[in-house]
mmCIF file of C-alpha atoms in Angstrom:
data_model
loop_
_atom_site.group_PDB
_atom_site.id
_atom_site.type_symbol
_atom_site.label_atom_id
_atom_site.label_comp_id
_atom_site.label_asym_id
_atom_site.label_seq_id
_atom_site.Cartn_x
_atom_site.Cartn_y
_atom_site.Cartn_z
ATOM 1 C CA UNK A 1 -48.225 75.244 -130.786
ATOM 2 C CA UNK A 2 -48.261 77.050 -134.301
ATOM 3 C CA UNK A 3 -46.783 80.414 -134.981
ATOM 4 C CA UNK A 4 -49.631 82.566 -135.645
ATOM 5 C CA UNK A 5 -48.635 85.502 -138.825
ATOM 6 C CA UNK A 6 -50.421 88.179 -137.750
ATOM 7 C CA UNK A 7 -51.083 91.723 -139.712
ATOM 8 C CA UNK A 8 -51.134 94.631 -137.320
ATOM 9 C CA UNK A 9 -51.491 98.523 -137.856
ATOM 10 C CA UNK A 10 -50.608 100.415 -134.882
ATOM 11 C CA UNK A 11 -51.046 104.137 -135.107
ATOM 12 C CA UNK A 12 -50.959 104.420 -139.146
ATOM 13 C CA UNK A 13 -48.088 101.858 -139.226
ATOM 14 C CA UNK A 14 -48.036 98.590 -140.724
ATOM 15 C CA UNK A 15 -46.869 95.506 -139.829
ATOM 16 C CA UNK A 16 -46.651 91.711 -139.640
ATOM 17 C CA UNK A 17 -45.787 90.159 -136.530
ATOM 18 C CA UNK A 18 -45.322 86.134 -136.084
ATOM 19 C CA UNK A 19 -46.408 85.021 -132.102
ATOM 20 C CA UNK A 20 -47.808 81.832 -130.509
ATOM 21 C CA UNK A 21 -50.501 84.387 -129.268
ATOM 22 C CA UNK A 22 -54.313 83.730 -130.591
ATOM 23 C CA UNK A 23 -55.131 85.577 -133.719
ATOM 24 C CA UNK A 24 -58.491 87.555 -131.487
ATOM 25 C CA UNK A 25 -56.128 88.293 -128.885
ATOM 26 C CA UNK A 26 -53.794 90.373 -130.469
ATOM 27 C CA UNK A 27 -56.032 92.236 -132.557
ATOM 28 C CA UNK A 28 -57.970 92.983 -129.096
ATOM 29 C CA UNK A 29 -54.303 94.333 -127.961
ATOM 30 C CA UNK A 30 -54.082 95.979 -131.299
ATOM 31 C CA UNK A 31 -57.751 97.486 -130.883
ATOM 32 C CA UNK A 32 -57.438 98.774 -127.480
ATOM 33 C CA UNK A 33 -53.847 100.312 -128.144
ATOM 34 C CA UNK A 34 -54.933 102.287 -131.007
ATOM 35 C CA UNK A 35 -58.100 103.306 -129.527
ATOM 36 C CA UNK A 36 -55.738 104.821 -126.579
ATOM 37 C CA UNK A 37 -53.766 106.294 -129.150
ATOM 38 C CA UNK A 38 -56.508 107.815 -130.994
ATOM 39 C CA UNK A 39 -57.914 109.474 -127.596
ATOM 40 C CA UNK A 40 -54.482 111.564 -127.702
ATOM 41 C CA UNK A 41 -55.200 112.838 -130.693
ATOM 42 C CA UNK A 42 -58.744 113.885 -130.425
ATOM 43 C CA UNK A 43 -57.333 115.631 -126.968
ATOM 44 C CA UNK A 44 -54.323 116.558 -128.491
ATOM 45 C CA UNK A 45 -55.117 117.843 -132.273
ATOM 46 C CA UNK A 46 -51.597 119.842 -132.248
ATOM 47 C CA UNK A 47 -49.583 116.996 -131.272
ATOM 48 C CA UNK A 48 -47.637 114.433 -133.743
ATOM 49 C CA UNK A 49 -49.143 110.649 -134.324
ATOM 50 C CA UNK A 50 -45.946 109.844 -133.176
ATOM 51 C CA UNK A 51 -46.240 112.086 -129.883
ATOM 52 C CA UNK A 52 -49.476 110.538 -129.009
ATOM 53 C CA UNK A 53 -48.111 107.060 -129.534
ATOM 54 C CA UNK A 54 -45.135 108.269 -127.193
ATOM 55 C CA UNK A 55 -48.160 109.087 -124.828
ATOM 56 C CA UNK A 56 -50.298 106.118 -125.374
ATOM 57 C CA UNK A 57 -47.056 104.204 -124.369
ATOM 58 C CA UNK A 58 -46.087 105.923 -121.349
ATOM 59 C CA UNK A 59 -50.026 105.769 -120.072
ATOM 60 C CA UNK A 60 -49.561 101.718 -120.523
ATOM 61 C CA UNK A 61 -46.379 101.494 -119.133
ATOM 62 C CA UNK A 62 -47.554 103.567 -116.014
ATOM 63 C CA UNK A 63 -50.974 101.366 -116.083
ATOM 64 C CA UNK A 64 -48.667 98.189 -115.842
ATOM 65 C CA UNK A 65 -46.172 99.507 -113.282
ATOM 66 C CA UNK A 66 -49.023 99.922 -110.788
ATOM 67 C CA UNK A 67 -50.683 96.555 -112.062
ATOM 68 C CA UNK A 68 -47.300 95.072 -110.914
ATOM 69 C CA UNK A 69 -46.967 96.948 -107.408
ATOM 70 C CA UNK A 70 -50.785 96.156 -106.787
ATOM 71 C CA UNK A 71 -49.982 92.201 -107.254
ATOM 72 C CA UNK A 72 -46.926 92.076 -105.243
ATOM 73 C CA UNK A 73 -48.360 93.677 -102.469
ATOM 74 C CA UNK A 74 -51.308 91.356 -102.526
ATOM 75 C CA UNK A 75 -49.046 88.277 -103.155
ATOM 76 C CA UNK A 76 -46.845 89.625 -100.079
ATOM 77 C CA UNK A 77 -50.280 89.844 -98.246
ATOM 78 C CA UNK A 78 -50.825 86.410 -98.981
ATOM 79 C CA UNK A 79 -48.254 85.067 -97.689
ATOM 80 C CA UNK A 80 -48.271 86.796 -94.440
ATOM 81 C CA UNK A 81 -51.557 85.356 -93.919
ATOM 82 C CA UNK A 82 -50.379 81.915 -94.923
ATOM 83 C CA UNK A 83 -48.153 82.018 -92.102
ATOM 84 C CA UNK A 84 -50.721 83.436 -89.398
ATOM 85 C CA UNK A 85 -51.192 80.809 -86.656
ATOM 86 C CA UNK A 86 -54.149 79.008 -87.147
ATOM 87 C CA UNK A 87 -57.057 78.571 -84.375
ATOM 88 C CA UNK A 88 -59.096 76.115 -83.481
ATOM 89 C CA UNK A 89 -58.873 74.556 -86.914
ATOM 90 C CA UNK A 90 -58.935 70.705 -87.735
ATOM 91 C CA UNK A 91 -55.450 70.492 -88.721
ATOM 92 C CA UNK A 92 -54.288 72.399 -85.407
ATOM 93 C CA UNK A 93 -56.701 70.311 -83.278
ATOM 94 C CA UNK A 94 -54.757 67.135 -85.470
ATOM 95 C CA UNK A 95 -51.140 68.718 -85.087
ATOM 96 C CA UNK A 96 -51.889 69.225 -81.135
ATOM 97 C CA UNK A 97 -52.980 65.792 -80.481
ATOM 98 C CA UNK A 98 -49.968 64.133 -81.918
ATOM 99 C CA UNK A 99 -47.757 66.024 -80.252
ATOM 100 C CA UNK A 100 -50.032 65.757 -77.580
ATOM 101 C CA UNK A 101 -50.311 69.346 -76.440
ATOM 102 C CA UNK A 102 -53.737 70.722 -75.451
ATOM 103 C CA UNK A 103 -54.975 73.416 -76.335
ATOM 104 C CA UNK A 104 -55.539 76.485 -74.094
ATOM 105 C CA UNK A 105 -59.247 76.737 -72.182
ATOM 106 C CA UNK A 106 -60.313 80.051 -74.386
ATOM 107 C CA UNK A 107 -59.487 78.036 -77.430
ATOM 108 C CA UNK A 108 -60.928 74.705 -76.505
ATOM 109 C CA UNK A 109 -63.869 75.591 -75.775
ATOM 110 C CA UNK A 110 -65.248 78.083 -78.111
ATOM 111 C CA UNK A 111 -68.963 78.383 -78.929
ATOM 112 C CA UNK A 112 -70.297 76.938 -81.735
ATOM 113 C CA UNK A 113 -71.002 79.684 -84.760
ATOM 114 C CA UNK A 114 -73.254 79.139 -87.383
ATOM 115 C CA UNK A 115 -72.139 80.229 -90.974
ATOM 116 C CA UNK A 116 -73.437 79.713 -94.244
ATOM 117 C CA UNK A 117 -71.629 77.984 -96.855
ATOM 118 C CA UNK A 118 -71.722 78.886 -100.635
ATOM 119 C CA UNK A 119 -74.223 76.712 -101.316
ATOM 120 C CA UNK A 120 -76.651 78.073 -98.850
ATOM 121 C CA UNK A 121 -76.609 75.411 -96.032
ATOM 122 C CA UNK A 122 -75.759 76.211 -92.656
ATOM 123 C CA UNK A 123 -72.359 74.384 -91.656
ATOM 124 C CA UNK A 124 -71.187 74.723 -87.882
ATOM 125 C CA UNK A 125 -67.661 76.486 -87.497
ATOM 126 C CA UNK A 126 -66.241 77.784 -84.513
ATOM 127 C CA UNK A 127 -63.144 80.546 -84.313
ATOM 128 C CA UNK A 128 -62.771 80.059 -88.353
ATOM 129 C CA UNK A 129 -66.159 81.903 -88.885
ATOM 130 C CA UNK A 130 -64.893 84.492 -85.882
ATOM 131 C CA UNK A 131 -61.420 85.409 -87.474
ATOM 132 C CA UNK A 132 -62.472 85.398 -90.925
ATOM 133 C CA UNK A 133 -64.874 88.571 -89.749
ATOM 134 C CA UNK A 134 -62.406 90.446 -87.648
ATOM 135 C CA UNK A 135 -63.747 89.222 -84.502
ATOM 136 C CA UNK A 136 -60.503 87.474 -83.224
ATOM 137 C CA UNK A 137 -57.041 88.391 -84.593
ATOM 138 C CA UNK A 138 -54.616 85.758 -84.898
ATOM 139 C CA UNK A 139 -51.381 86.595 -82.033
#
């Protein structure tokens, strides 16, 4: 990919910065950093440029942290319903007939739930349809 030589002016200061980043994108970063910047002063008209910038920073910073707790906790969520049993699905009705296990009565013979797919068509599902609205929690 090309190096991209980029002109930037953060909070009165100039610079020139070289990044495999696209051109648009950076000036967005450099848009949206400055226009955080420039809210400190307006709420701040005593304070130092390089105060507000100090500010600006720590607001990011704090916006990111949070970003980054947020994710991991929904990644860790994930996960832990990755490794839920599954009911009544194909691949556990496929798993339990090779090893030739049957399944329990309650989950054999579950009704038959209508649900709608994305595209608008009805598609018959049984516990799937039940567990993905709370009606039966996974052991």
């Amino acid at each position: 990919m090309d190096k991209n030589h980029i002109n930037l002016c953060l909070s009165g200061q100039s610079f020139r910065i070289v990044t495999d980043d696209d051109v648009d994108y950076v000036k967005q970063l450099e848009k949206r950093i400055n226009s955080r910047i420039e809210s400190y002063k307006k709420r701040y008209p005593q304070m130092s440029a390089t105060r507000c910038t100090l500010l600006a920073m720590l607001e990011l910073e704090d916006e990111l942290a949070r970003a980054k707790e947020n994710y991991e906790a929904l990644d860790a969520k994930i996960s832990q319903l990755r490794n839920m049993p599954r009911i009544n699905t194909p691949a556990a009705r496929m798993t339990s007939a090779r090893s030739g296990q049957q399944m329990p009565n309650a989950e054999r013979n579950l009704p038959t739930v209508p649900a709608h797919s994305s595209t608008g068509s009805t598609i018959e599902n049984t516990a799937e349809t039940a567990a993905e609205s709370g009606t039966l929690v996974g052991g």
